[in-house]
XYZ file of C-alpha atoms in Angstrom:
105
model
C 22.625 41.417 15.487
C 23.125 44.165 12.935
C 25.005 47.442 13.485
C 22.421 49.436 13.761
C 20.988 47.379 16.802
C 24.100 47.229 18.474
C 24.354 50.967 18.168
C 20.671 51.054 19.598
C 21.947 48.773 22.213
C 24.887 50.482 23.280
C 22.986 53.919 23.270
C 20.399 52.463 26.108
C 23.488 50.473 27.658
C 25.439 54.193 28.229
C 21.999 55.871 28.909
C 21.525 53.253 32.001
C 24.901 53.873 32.910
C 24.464 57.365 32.919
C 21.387 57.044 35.353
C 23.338 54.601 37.768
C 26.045 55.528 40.223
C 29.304 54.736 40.051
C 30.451 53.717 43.916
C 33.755 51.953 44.720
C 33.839 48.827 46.483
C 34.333 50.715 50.013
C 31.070 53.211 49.083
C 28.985 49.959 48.199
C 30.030 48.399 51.891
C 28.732 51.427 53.361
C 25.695 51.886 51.515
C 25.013 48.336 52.389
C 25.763 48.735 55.776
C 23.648 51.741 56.708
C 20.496 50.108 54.835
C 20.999 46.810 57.350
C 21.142 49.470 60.112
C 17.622 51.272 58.455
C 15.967 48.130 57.397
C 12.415 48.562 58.475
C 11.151 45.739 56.013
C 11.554 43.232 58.965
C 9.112 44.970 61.474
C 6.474 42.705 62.824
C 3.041 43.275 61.189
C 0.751 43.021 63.930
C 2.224 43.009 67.405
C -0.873 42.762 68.851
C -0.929 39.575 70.671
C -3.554 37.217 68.930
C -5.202 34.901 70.679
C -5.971 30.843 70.347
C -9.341 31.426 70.252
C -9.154 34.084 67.821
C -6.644 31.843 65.158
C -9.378 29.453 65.657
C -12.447 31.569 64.908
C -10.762 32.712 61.998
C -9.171 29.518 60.117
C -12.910 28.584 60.810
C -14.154 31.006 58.689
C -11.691 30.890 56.430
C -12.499 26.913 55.975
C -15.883 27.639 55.491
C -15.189 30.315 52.591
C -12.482 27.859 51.174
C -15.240 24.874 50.868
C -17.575 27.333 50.034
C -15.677 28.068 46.723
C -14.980 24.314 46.052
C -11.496 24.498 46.609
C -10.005 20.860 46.434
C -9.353 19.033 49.594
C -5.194 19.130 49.054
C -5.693 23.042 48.973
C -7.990 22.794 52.384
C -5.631 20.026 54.611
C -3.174 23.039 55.640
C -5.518 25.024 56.807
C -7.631 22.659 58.923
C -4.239 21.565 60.440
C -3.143 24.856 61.342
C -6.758 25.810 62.924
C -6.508 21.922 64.482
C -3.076 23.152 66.003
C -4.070 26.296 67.490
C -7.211 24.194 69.204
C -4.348 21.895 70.763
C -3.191 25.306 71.985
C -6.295 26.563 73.106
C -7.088 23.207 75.250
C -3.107 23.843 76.372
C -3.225 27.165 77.658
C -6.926 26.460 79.287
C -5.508 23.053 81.017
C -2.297 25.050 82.473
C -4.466 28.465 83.692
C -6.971 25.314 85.896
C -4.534 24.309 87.815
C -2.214 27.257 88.265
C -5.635 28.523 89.425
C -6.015 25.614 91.538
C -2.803 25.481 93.607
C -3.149 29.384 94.132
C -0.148 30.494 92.517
């Protein structure tokens, strides 16, 4: 590296510095702290409550789309076992509601 890039260097090095605040190690604690307390990049997307029928519908069409646009059958196996899950759901959920219904509960 010549001088005159390490002068360059330096020069963007104190510039950055310049920019950046200086905190000591308590100040960075309770930055960090109050942005675990604020952190709304966790929240759930959709609370809406989604139903087995509806995951089904829709990894349906998605399957459709994905074979549609040749994708190759490694790229389509995770999908057709998640929509195959959420059928073992759906027959779950349909099985428990009979006989609940049945005993009168």
């Amino acid at each position: 590296m010549s001088n005159t890039e390490a002068l360059q260097w330096a020069a963007k090095a104190d510039d950055s510095l310049a920019r950046n605040e200086i905190l000591t190690d308590d100040e960075i604690i309770r930055k960090v702290t109050a942005e675990d307390d604020n952190d709304d990049g966790f929240s759930p997307v959709n609370p809406v409550k989604i139903y087995h029928s509806e995951a089904v519908a829709a990894l349906n069409t998605s399957l459709q789309w994905a074979e549609e646009q040749n994708f190759q059958v490694h790229e389509i196996m995770l999908p057709k076992r998640l929509r195959d899950r959420a059928i073992e759901l759906k027959i779950g959920t349909t099985a428990q509601n009979i006989i609940i219904d049945f005993l009168g509960h």
